[in-house]
PDB file of C-alpha atoms and ligand atoms in Angstrom:
ATOM      1  CA  MET W  20      29.450   5.902   2.107  1.00 69.00           C
ATOM      2  CA  THR W  21      28.085   3.642   4.882  1.00 83.00           C
ATOM      3  CA  LYS W  22      25.436   1.265   3.653  1.00 92.00           C
ATOM      4  CA  LEU W  23      21.917   1.348   5.030  1.00 95.00           C
ATOM      5  CA  ARG W  24      21.371  -1.651   7.325  1.00 97.00           C
ATOM      6  CA  ILE W  25      18.006  -3.314   6.885  1.00 97.00           C
ATOM      7  CA  ALA W  26      16.196  -6.015   8.855  1.00 97.00           C
ATOM      8  CA  LEU W  27      13.590  -7.576   6.538  1.00 98.00           C
ATOM      9  CA  VAL W  28      10.434  -9.360   7.718  1.00 98.00           C
ATOM     10  CA  GLY W  29       8.872 -11.574   5.041  1.00 98.00           C
ATOM     11  CA  ALA W  30      12.312 -12.177   3.517  1.00 98.00           C
ATOM     12  CA  ALA W  31      11.326 -15.480   1.854  1.00 98.00           C
ATOM     13  CA  GLY W  32       8.255 -14.005   0.139  1.00 98.00           C
ATOM     14  CA  ARG W  33       7.831 -12.427  -3.300  1.00 96.00           C
ATOM     15  CA  MET W  34       8.421  -8.869  -2.068  1.00 97.00           C
ATOM     16  CA  GLY W  35      11.161  -9.940   0.342  1.00 98.00           C
ATOM     17  CA  GLN W  36      13.016 -11.612  -2.533  1.00 98.00           C
ATOM     18  CA  ALA W  37      12.500  -8.550  -4.761  1.00 97.00           C
ATOM     19  CA  ILE W  38      14.125  -6.358  -2.080  1.00 98.00           C
ATOM     20  CA  ILE W  39      17.010  -8.795  -1.605  1.00 97.00           C
ATOM     21  CA  GLY W  40      17.416  -8.867  -5.391  1.00 97.00           C
ATOM     22  CA  ILE W  41      18.054  -5.110  -5.668  1.00 97.00           C
ATOM     23  CA  ALA W  42      19.821  -4.561  -2.318  1.00 95.00           C
ATOM     24  CA  GLU W  43      23.328  -4.709  -3.759  1.00 90.00           C
ATOM     25  CA  SER W  44      22.661  -2.233  -6.568  1.00 92.00           C
ATOM     26  CA  GLU W  45      20.929   0.126  -4.109  1.00 91.00           C
ATOM     27  CA  SER W  46      23.888   0.023  -1.666  1.00 89.00           C
ATOM     28  CA  VAL W  47      21.843  -1.587   1.073  1.00 95.00           C
ATOM     29  CA  ASP W  48      22.864  -4.354   3.479  1.00 96.00           C
ATOM     30  CA  ILE W  49      20.138  -6.811   4.462  1.00 97.00           C
ATOM     31  CA  ILE W  50      21.565  -7.735   7.855  1.00 96.00           C
ATOM     32  CA  ALA W  51      18.593  -9.799   9.099  1.00 96.00           C
ATOM     33  CA  ARG W  52      16.341 -11.994   6.933  1.00 97.00           C
ATOM     34  CA  ILE W  53      13.294 -12.871   9.011  1.00 97.00           C
ATOM     35  CA  ASP W  54      10.373 -15.073   8.017  1.00 98.00           C
ATOM     36  CA  LEU W  55       7.644 -17.203   9.571  1.00 96.00           C
ATOM     37  CA  GLY W  56       8.790 -18.888  12.814  1.00 94.00           C
ATOM     38  CA  ASP W  57      11.854 -16.643  13.262  1.00 95.00           C
ATOM     39  CA  LYS W  58      12.288 -14.298  16.225  1.00 93.00           C
ATOM     40  CA  ILE W  59      12.232 -10.675  15.058  1.00 93.00           C
ATOM     41  CA  ALA W  60      15.806  -9.841  16.051  1.00 87.00           C
ATOM     42  CA  LEU W  61      16.927  -6.505  14.649  1.00 86.00           C
ATOM     43  CA  ALA W  62      20.641  -6.605  15.521  1.00 79.00           C
ATOM     44  CA  ASP W  63      21.768  -3.045  14.831  1.00 92.00           C
ATOM     45  CA  ALA W  64      19.557  -2.379  11.846  1.00 97.00           C
ATOM     46  CA  ASP W  65      18.843   1.236  10.831  1.00 97.00           C
ATOM     47  CA  VAL W  66      15.386   0.341   9.502  1.00 98.00           C
ATOM     48  CA  LEU W  67      12.995  -2.598   9.794  1.00 98.00           C
ATOM     49  CA  ILE W  68      11.092  -3.309   6.556  1.00 98.00           C
ATOM     50  CA  ASP W  69       7.958  -5.464   6.740  1.00 98.00           C
ATOM     51  CA  PHE W  70       6.412  -7.197   3.708  1.00 98.00           C
ATOM     52  CA  SER W  71       4.880 -10.245   5.376  1.00 98.00           C
ATOM     53  CA  SER W  72       1.318 -10.669   6.603  1.00 97.00           C
ATOM     54  CA  ALA W  73      -1.029  -8.423   8.561  1.00 97.00           C
ATOM     55  CA  SER W  74      -0.947 -10.851  11.492  1.00 96.00           C
ATOM     56  CA  ALA W  75       2.741  -9.987  12.018  1.00 97.00           C
ATOM     57  CA  ALA W  76       1.965  -6.296  12.685  1.00 97.00           C
ATOM     58  CA  GLU W  77       1.980  -6.406  16.481  1.00 97.00           C
ATOM     59  CA  ALA W  78       5.235  -8.397  16.734  1.00 97.00           C
ATOM     60  CA  VAL W  79       6.876  -6.176  14.104  1.00 98.00           C
ATOM     61  CA  CYS W  80       5.811  -2.975  15.901  1.00 98.00           C
ATOM     62  CA  ASP W  81       6.901  -4.285  19.331  1.00 97.00           C
ATOM     63  CA  ALA W  82      10.345  -5.239  18.039  1.00 97.00           C
ATOM     64  CA  ALA W  83      10.868  -1.880  16.315  1.00 97.00           C
ATOM     65  CA  MET W  84       9.689   0.091  19.371  1.00 97.00           C
ATOM     66  CA  LYS W  85      11.897  -1.884  21.771  1.00 96.00           C
ATOM     67  CA  SER W  86      15.031  -1.021  19.816  1.00 95.00           C
ATOM     68  CA  SER W  87      13.837   2.432  18.615  1.00 96.00           C
ATOM     69  CA  THR W  88      14.288   1.334  15.002  1.00 97.00           C
ATOM     70  CA  ALA W  89      12.511   3.193  12.181  1.00 98.00           C
ATOM     71  CA  LEU W  90       9.869   1.119  10.449  1.00 98.00           C
ATOM     72  CA  VAL W  91       8.694   0.767   6.823  1.00 98.00           C
ATOM     73  CA  ILE W  92       5.497  -1.275   6.422  1.00 98.00           C
ATOM     74  CA  GLY W  93       4.367  -2.466   2.985  1.00 97.00           C
ATOM     75  CA  THR W  94       2.114  -5.270   4.205  1.00 97.00           C
ATOM     76  CA  THR W  95      -1.610  -4.765   3.494  1.00 94.00           C
ATOM     77  CA  GLY W  96      -4.920  -6.159   4.781  1.00 94.00           C
ATOM     78  CA  HIS W  97      -4.642  -5.095   8.446  1.00 96.00           C
ATOM     79  CA  SER W  98      -7.576  -5.317  10.850  1.00 97.00           C
ATOM     80  CA  ALA W  99      -8.554  -2.295  12.961  1.00 97.00           C
ATOM     81  CA  LYS W 100      -6.592  -3.775  15.906  1.00 97.00           C
ATOM     82  CA  GLU W 101      -3.480  -4.318  13.793  1.00 98.00           C
ATOM     83  CA  LYS W 102      -3.734  -0.763  12.424  1.00 97.00           C
ATOM     84  CA  GLN W 103      -4.001   0.470  15.994  1.00 98.00           C
ATOM     85  CA  ALA W 104      -0.713  -1.286  16.834  1.00 98.00           C
ATOM     86  CA  ILE W 105       0.927   0.597  13.944  1.00 98.00           C
ATOM     87  CA  GLU W 106      -0.516   3.928  15.128  1.00 98.00           C
ATOM     88  CA  THR W 107       0.727   3.265  18.662  1.00 98.00           C
ATOM     89  CA  ALA W 108       4.214   2.481  17.363  1.00 98.00           C
ATOM     90  CA  ALA W 109       4.188   5.717  15.361  1.00 98.00           C
ATOM     91  CA  GLN W 110       3.940   7.672  18.608  1.00 98.00           C
ATOM     92  CA  LYS W 111       7.404   6.365  19.547  1.00 98.00           C
ATOM     93  CA  ILE W 112       9.233   5.801  16.258  1.00 98.00           C
ATOM     94  CA  PRO W 113       8.967   7.080  12.664  1.00 98.00           C
ATOM     95  CA  VAL W 114       6.837   4.709  10.551  1.00 98.00           C
ATOM     96  CA  VAL W 115       6.244   4.813   6.790  1.00 98.00           C
ATOM     97  CA  PHE W 116       3.071   2.811   6.117  1.00 98.00           C
ATOM     98  CA  ALA W 117       2.083   2.731   2.440  1.00 96.00           C
ATOM     99  CA  SER W 118      -0.337   0.520   0.548  1.00 92.00           C
ATOM    100  CA  ASN W 119       1.794   1.030  -2.552  1.00 93.00           C
ATOM    101  CA  PHE W 120       5.424   2.106  -2.891  1.00 96.00           C
ATOM    102  CA  SER W 121       5.478   2.707  -6.651  1.00 95.00           C
ATOM    103  CA  VAL W 122       5.897   6.278  -7.883  1.00 93.00           C
ATOM    104  CA  GLY W 123       3.359   5.584 -10.655  1.00 95.00           C
ATOM    105  CA  VAL W 124       0.644   4.528  -8.226  1.00 96.00           C
ATOM    106  CA  ASN W 125       1.259   7.589  -6.113  1.00 94.00           C
ATOM    107  CA  ALA W 126       0.755   9.649  -9.282  1.00 94.00           C
ATOM    108  CA  LEU W 127      -2.494   7.672  -9.797  1.00 97.00           C
ATOM    109  CA  PHE W 128      -3.584   8.671  -6.261  1.00 96.00           C
ATOM    110  CA  ALA W 129      -3.011  12.368  -7.061  1.00 94.00           C
ATOM    111  CA  LEU W 130      -4.684  12.134 -10.508  1.00 96.00           C
ATOM    112  CA  THR W 131      -7.681  10.292  -9.029  1.00 98.00           C
ATOM    113  CA  GLU W 132      -8.271  13.073  -6.522  1.00 97.00           C
ATOM    114  CA  GLN W 133      -7.949  15.718  -9.226  1.00 97.00           C
ATOM    115  CA  ALA W 134     -10.259  13.901 -11.688  1.00 98.00           C
ATOM    116  CA  ALA W 135     -12.909  13.317  -9.001  1.00 98.00           C
ATOM    117  CA  LYS W 136     -12.901  17.036  -8.180  1.00 98.00           C
ATOM    118  CA  ILE W 137     -13.076  18.098 -11.849  1.00 98.00           C
ATOM    119  CA  LEU W 138     -15.769  15.605 -12.912  1.00 98.00           C
ATOM    120  CA  GLY W 139     -18.052  16.112  -9.920  1.00 95.00           C
ATOM    121  CA  ASP W 140     -21.091  14.234  -8.662  1.00 95.00           C
ATOM    122  CA  ASP W 141     -22.576  13.323 -12.075  1.00 96.00           C
ATOM    123  CA  PHE W 142     -19.924  10.665 -12.697  1.00 98.00           C
ATOM    124  CA  ASP W 143     -20.315   7.183 -11.168  1.00 98.00           C
ATOM    125  CA  LEU W 144     -17.163   5.883  -9.487  1.00 98.00           C
ATOM    126  CA  GLU W 145     -15.903   2.302  -9.743  1.00 98.00           C
ATOM    127  CA  ILE W 146     -12.534   0.769  -8.864  1.00 98.00           C
ATOM    128  CA  VAL W 147     -11.273  -2.476 -10.404  1.00 98.00           C
ATOM    129  CA  GLU W 148      -8.091  -4.212  -9.259  1.00 98.00           C
ATOM    130  CA  ILE W 149      -6.436  -7.346 -10.663  1.00 98.00           C
ATOM    131  CA  HIS W 150      -3.783  -9.403  -8.849  1.00 98.00           C
ATOM    132  CA  HIS W 151      -2.097 -12.806  -9.080  1.00 98.00           C
ATOM    133  CA  ARG W 152      -3.864 -15.933  -7.857  1.00 98.00           C
ATOM    134  CA  LEU W 153      -1.788 -16.160  -4.647  1.00 97.00           C
ATOM    135  CA  LYS W 154      -2.771 -12.779  -3.186  1.00 96.00           C
ATOM    136  CA  LYS W 155      -4.469 -13.270   0.170  1.00 94.00           C
ATOM    137  CA  ASP W 156      -6.269  -9.992   0.951  1.00 95.00           C
ATOM    138  CA  ALA W 157      -9.043  -8.292  -1.031  1.00 97.00           C
ATOM    139  CA  PRO W 158      -9.608  -5.601  -2.055  1.00 97.00           C
ATOM    140  CA  SER W 159      -5.938  -4.674  -2.416  1.00 97.00           C
ATOM    141  CA  GLY W 160      -4.514  -2.050  -0.050  1.00 96.00           C
ATOM    142  CA  THR W 161      -4.056   0.215  -3.082  1.00 96.00           C
ATOM    143  CA  ALA W 162      -7.726  -0.139  -4.079  1.00 98.00           C
ATOM    144  CA  LYS W 163      -8.682   0.750  -0.494  1.00 97.00           C
ATOM    145  CA  THR W 164      -6.487   3.864  -0.646  1.00 96.00           C
ATOM    146  CA  LEU W 165      -8.146   4.834  -3.966  1.00 98.00           C
ATOM    147  CA  ALA W 166     -11.556   4.312  -2.355  1.00 98.00           C
ATOM    148  CA  GLU W 167     -10.577   6.501   0.622  1.00 97.00           C
ATOM    149  CA  ILE W 168      -9.513   9.287  -1.763  1.00 97.00           C
ATOM    150  CA  LEU W 169     -12.849   9.102  -3.638  1.00 98.00           C
ATOM    151  CA  GLN W 170     -14.822   8.897  -0.367  1.00 97.00           C
ATOM    152  CA  ARG W 171     -13.095  12.032   0.871  1.00 97.00           C
ATOM    153  CA  VAL W 172     -13.763  14.014  -2.310  1.00 97.00           C
ATOM    154  CA  ARG W 173     -17.394  12.822  -2.591  1.00 96.00           C
ATOM    155  CA  ASN W 174     -18.045  12.949   1.137  1.00 94.00           C
ATOM    156  CA  THR W 175     -19.569   9.462   1.222  1.00 92.00           C
ATOM    157  CA  GLU W 176     -18.953   6.313   3.269  1.00 90.00           C
ATOM    158  CA  LYS W 177     -20.711   4.021   0.844  1.00 94.00           C
ATOM    159  CA  LEU W 178     -18.657   1.204  -0.706  1.00 97.00           C
ATOM    160  CA  ARG W 179     -20.172  -1.564  -2.876  1.00 97.00           C
ATOM    161  CA  HIS W 180     -17.956  -4.669  -2.900  1.00 97.00           C
ATOM    162  CA  GLY W 181     -18.984  -6.535  -6.072  1.00 96.00           C
ATOM    163  CA  ARG W 182     -22.567  -7.028  -7.267  1.00 97.00           C
ATOM    164  CA  GLU W 183     -24.796 -10.077  -7.544  1.00 97.00           C
ATOM    165  CA  GLY W 184     -28.507 -10.792  -7.995  1.00 97.00           C
ATOM    166  CA  MET W 185     -31.481  -8.384  -8.198  1.00 97.00           C
ATOM    167  CA  ILE W 186     -29.744  -5.510  -6.498  1.00 96.00           C
ATOM    168  CA  GLY W 187     -31.709  -2.717  -8.137  1.00 97.00           C
ATOM    169  CA  GLU W 188     -30.346   0.404  -9.724  1.00 97.00           C
ATOM    170  CA  ARG W 189     -26.970   1.770  -8.822  1.00 96.00           C
ATOM    171  CA  GLU W 190     -27.061   4.303  -6.011  1.00 94.00           C
ATOM    172  CA  LYS W 191     -25.577   7.645  -6.948  1.00 92.00           C
ATOM    173  CA  SER W 192     -23.477   7.905  -3.814  1.00 93.00           C
ATOM    174  CA  GLU W 193     -21.949   4.415  -3.922  1.00 96.00           C
ATOM    175  CA  ILE W 194     -18.362   3.656  -4.917  1.00 98.00           C
ATOM    176  CA  GLY W 195     -17.992   0.220  -6.517  1.00 98.00           C
ATOM    177  CA  ILE W 196     -14.887  -1.803  -5.737  1.00 98.00           C
ATOM    178  CA  HIS W 197     -14.070  -5.090  -7.474  1.00 98.00           C
ATOM    179  CA  SER W 198     -11.242  -7.613  -7.075  1.00 98.00           C
ATOM    180  CA  VAL W 199     -10.170  -9.918  -9.902  1.00 98.00           C
ATOM    181  CA  ARG W 200      -7.656 -12.715  -9.172  1.00 98.00           C
ATOM    182  CA  GLY W 201      -5.664 -14.837 -11.579  1.00 98.00           C
ATOM    183  CA  GLY W 202      -2.339 -15.952 -12.989  1.00 98.00           C
ATOM    184  CA  ASP W 203       0.748 -13.928 -12.191  1.00 97.00           C
ATOM    185  CA  VAL W 204      -0.597 -10.354 -12.489  1.00 98.00           C
ATOM    186  CA  VAL W 205       1.676  -8.153 -10.356  1.00 96.00           C
ATOM    187  CA  GLY W 206      -1.034  -5.530  -9.825  1.00 97.00           C
ATOM    188  CA  ASP W 207      -3.392  -3.473 -12.031  1.00 98.00           C
ATOM    189  CA  HIS W 208      -5.680  -0.714 -10.738  1.00 98.00           C
ATOM    190  CA  THR W 209      -8.303   1.181 -12.718  1.00 98.00           C
ATOM    191  CA  VAL W 210     -10.526   3.991 -11.500  1.00 98.00           C
ATOM    192  CA  ILE W 211     -13.581   4.425 -13.722  1.00 98.00           C
ATOM    193  CA  PHE W 212     -15.479   7.725 -13.845  1.00 98.00           C
ATOM    194  CA  ALA W 213     -18.654   6.889 -15.792  1.00 98.00           C
ATOM    195  CA  GLY W 214     -20.830   9.788 -16.907  1.00 98.00           C
ATOM    196  CA  LEU W 215     -23.657  10.125 -19.412  1.00 97.00           C
ATOM    197  CA  GLY W 216     -22.187   9.897 -22.910  1.00 98.00           C
ATOM    198  CA  GLU W 217     -18.578   9.705 -21.741  1.00 98.00           C
ATOM    199  CA  ARG W 218     -16.226   7.777 -19.463  1.00 98.00           C
ATOM    200  CA  VAL W 219     -12.799   8.506 -18.046  1.00 98.00           C
ATOM    201  CA  GLU W 220     -10.553   5.652 -16.904  1.00 98.00           C
ATOM    202  CA  LEU W 221      -7.279   6.028 -15.046  1.00 98.00           C
ATOM    203  CA  THR W 222      -5.169   2.857 -15.061  1.00 98.00           C
ATOM    204  CA  HIS W 223      -1.869   1.860 -13.519  1.00 98.00           C
ATOM    205  CA  ARG W 224      -0.284  -1.497 -14.358  1.00 98.00           C
ATOM    206  CA  ALA W 225       2.704  -2.820 -12.465  1.00 97.00           C
ATOM    207  CA  SER W 226       4.784  -5.272 -14.477  1.00 96.00           C
ATOM    208  CA  SER W 227       7.533  -5.910 -11.911  1.00 96.00           C
ATOM    209  CA  ARG W 228       7.785  -6.032  -8.104  1.00 96.00           C
ATOM    210  CA  GLU W 229      11.060  -4.149  -8.410  1.00 96.00           C
ATOM    211  CA  THR W 230       9.146  -0.894  -8.557  1.00 95.00           C
ATOM    212  CA  PHE W 231       7.673  -1.563  -5.054  1.00 96.00           C
ATOM    213  CA  ALA W 232      11.050  -2.766  -3.766  1.00 97.00           C
ATOM    214  CA  ARG W 233      12.843   0.392  -4.960  1.00 96.00           C
ATOM    215  CA  GLY W 234      10.124   2.570  -3.427  1.00 96.00           C
ATOM    216  CA  ALA W 235      10.402   0.732  -0.096  1.00 97.00           C
ATOM    217  CA  LEU W 236      14.182   1.248  -0.029  1.00 97.00           C
ATOM    218  CA  ARG W 237      13.684   4.927  -0.912  1.00 96.00           C
ATOM    219  CA  ALA W 238      11.268   5.145   2.047  1.00 97.00           C
ATOM    220  CA  ALA W 239      13.861   3.413   4.268  1.00 97.00           C
ATOM    221  CA  GLN W 240      16.534   5.976   3.329  1.00 96.00           C
ATOM    222  CA  TRP W 241      14.054   8.823   3.905  1.00 97.00           C
ATOM    223  CA  VAL W 242      12.692   7.699   7.279  1.00 97.00           C
ATOM    224  CA  ILE W 243      16.024   7.670   9.120  1.00 96.00           C
ATOM    225  CA  GLY W 244      16.276  10.559  11.542  1.00 95.00           C
ATOM    226  CA  LYS W 245      12.631  11.601  11.146  1.00 98.00           C
ATOM    227  CA  SER W 246      10.531  12.444  14.214  1.00 98.00           C
ATOM    228  CA  PRO W 247       8.139   9.773  15.489  1.00 98.00           C
ATOM    229  CA  GLY W 248       4.977   9.804  13.386  1.00 98.00           C
ATOM    230  CA  LEU W 249       2.956   7.976  10.741  1.00 98.00           C
ATOM    231  CA  TYR W 250       4.111   8.827   7.224  1.00 98.00           C
ATOM    232  CA  ASP W 251       3.130   7.552   3.786  1.00 95.00           C
ATOM    233  CA  MET W 252       4.678   7.530   0.334  1.00 95.00           C
ATOM    234  CA  ARG W 253       3.405  11.049  -0.387  1.00 92.00           C
ATOM    235  CA  ASP W 254       5.664  12.270   2.421  1.00 95.00           C
ATOM    236  CA  VAL W 255       8.598  10.298   1.033  1.00 96.00           C
ATOM    237  CA  LEU W 256       8.037  11.724  -2.463  1.00 93.00           C
ATOM    238  CA  GLY W 257       7.463  15.250  -1.127  1.00 91.00           C
ATOM    239  CA  LEU W 258       3.873  15.322  -2.458  1.00 84.00           C
ATOM    240  CA  SER W 259       2.025  15.972   0.805  1.00 79.00           C
ATOM    241  CA  SER W 260       0.731  19.498   1.192  1.00 67.00           C
TER     242      SER W 260
HETATM  243  P1  NAD I   4       4.215 -13.557   0.019  1.00 92.18           P
HETATM  244  O1  NAD I   4       3.119 -14.435   0.523  1.00 92.18           O
HETATM  245  O2  NAD I   4       4.967 -13.956  -1.208  1.00 92.18           O
HETATM  246  O3  NAD I   4       5.322 -13.332   1.160  1.00 92.18           O
HETATM  247  C1  NAD I   4       5.021 -13.104   2.498  1.00 92.18           C
HETATM  248  C2  NAD I   4       6.161 -13.695   3.327  1.00 92.18           C
HETATM  249  O4  NAD I   4       5.958 -13.328   4.688  1.00 92.18           O
HETATM  250  C3  NAD I   4       6.203 -15.229   3.274  1.00 92.18           C
HETATM  251  O5  NAD I   4       7.529 -15.678   3.066  1.00 92.18           O
HETATM  252  C4  NAD I   4       5.671 -15.654   4.649  1.00 92.18           C
HETATM  253  O6  NAD I   4       6.237 -16.872   5.102  1.00 92.18           O
HETATM  254  C5  NAD I   4       6.131 -14.477   5.509  1.00 92.18           C
HETATM  255  N1  NAD I   4       5.333 -14.311   6.718  1.00 92.18           N
HETATM  256  C6  NAD I   4       3.993 -14.453   6.879  1.00 92.18           C
HETATM  257  N2  NAD I   4       3.634 -14.217   8.151  1.00 92.18           N
HETATM  258  C7  NAD I   4       4.780 -13.909   8.811  1.00 92.18           C
HETATM  259  C8  NAD I   4       5.062 -13.580  10.160  1.00 92.18           C
HETATM  260  N3  NAD I   4       4.089 -13.539  11.085  1.00 92.18           N
HETATM  261  N4  NAD I   4       6.354 -13.303  10.494  1.00 92.18           N
HETATM  262  C9  NAD I   4       7.347 -13.352   9.573  1.00 92.18           C
HETATM  263  N5  NAD I   4       7.138 -13.682   8.273  1.00 92.18           N
HETATM  264  C10 NAD I   4       5.859 -13.952   7.907  1.00 92.18           C
HETATM  265  O7  NAD I   4       3.547 -12.125  -0.166  1.00 92.18           O
HETATM  266  P2  NAD I   4       4.109 -10.877  -0.999  1.00 92.18           P
HETATM  267  O8  NAD I   4       3.528 -10.907  -2.360  1.00 92.18           O
HETATM  268  O9  NAD I   4       5.590 -10.776  -0.834  1.00 92.18           O
HETATM  269  O10 NAD I   4       3.371  -9.680  -0.232  1.00 92.18           O
HETATM  270  C11 NAD I   4       3.607  -9.463   1.137  1.00 92.18           C
HETATM  271  C12 NAD I   4       2.703  -8.319   1.614  1.00 92.18           C
HETATM  272  O11 NAD I   4       3.089  -7.101   0.953  1.00 92.18           O
HETATM  273  C13 NAD I   4       1.218  -8.517   1.285  1.00 92.18           C
HETATM  274  O12 NAD I   4       0.450  -7.987   2.339  1.00 92.18           O
HETATM  275  C14 NAD I   4       1.028  -7.689   0.002  1.00 92.18           C
HETATM  276  O13 NAD I   4      -0.302  -7.243  -0.171  1.00 92.18           O
HETATM  277  C15 NAD I   4       1.956  -6.543   0.300  1.00 92.18           C
HETATM  278  N6  NAD I   4       2.434  -5.795  -0.867  1.00 92.18           N
HETATM  279  C16 NAD I   4       2.562  -4.465  -0.715  1.00 92.18           C
HETATM  280  C17 NAD I   4       3.093  -3.695  -1.727  1.00 92.18           C
HETATM  281  C18 NAD I   4       3.293  -2.216  -1.498  1.00 92.18           C
HETATM  282  O14 NAD I   4       3.787  -1.514  -2.399  1.00 92.18           O
HETATM  283  N7  NAD I   4       2.953  -1.710  -0.316  1.00 92.18           N
HETATM  284  C19 NAD I   4       3.487  -4.302  -2.931  1.00 92.18           C
HETATM  285  C20 NAD I   4       3.356  -5.679  -3.054  1.00 92.18           C
HETATM  286  C21 NAD I   4       2.831  -6.426  -2.008  1.00 92.18           C
END
């Protein structure tokens, strides 16, 4: 069997190293290891995987488009302009863009939607995420995806990022979102549904980056040969309706 050939942007980082660490056992060749200051040269890679920083998005998309290479983006924290660059690329090449590549978190996404529909408007919605002290963006991309799911179900735009001071009573329509940072926490996400006399909490805890790395390589295998378009992990896992 021919090995999948990967060009990896962010190769020296935590996620880059996690992908390099499992490449051999997943029958993948990392043929280009690219990091800060390097030219994004794709050689004859089948897929370009990006786990670097949001500011790399335009260069990553340009390089992938120029060589018609499929793209897997795990980086989070993009601005509207950087997201636009990804959407433009997806008109020319297949792109998997996912805030979280773990199967467990994608189950959390599905369960969150289901719970929000079952519990209805009487339950207050809050999201809490915890990550290691070195994480640069907040809230996490995963927390933002959870918020988008809840916003869709509740039909509200309103997000409350943390609380401080005499802010008055909680508004019924708001969705609270809170980022905790410390130590070496790989990534915890909890969605709280708080009602009167009862509370439901859905929690996912990642204990190893390997789970994201394996999901990203699964996405890389899946994306080859797909039509141009913007896909996410639900597509890769066959969960999208
Ligand atoms: P990190 O800081 O350990 O590594 C990032 C690496 O990218 C560093 O080596 C840095 O030098 C390099 N880099 C930064 N800007 C670059 C550029 N312009 N060009 C090339 N290389 C560049 O971070 P990390 O923990 O590995 O996370 C990387 C990204 O992946 C973050 O945005 C994080 O939120 C995200 N992430 C996503 C998932 C997921 O499942 N989607 C999981 C974990 C982390």
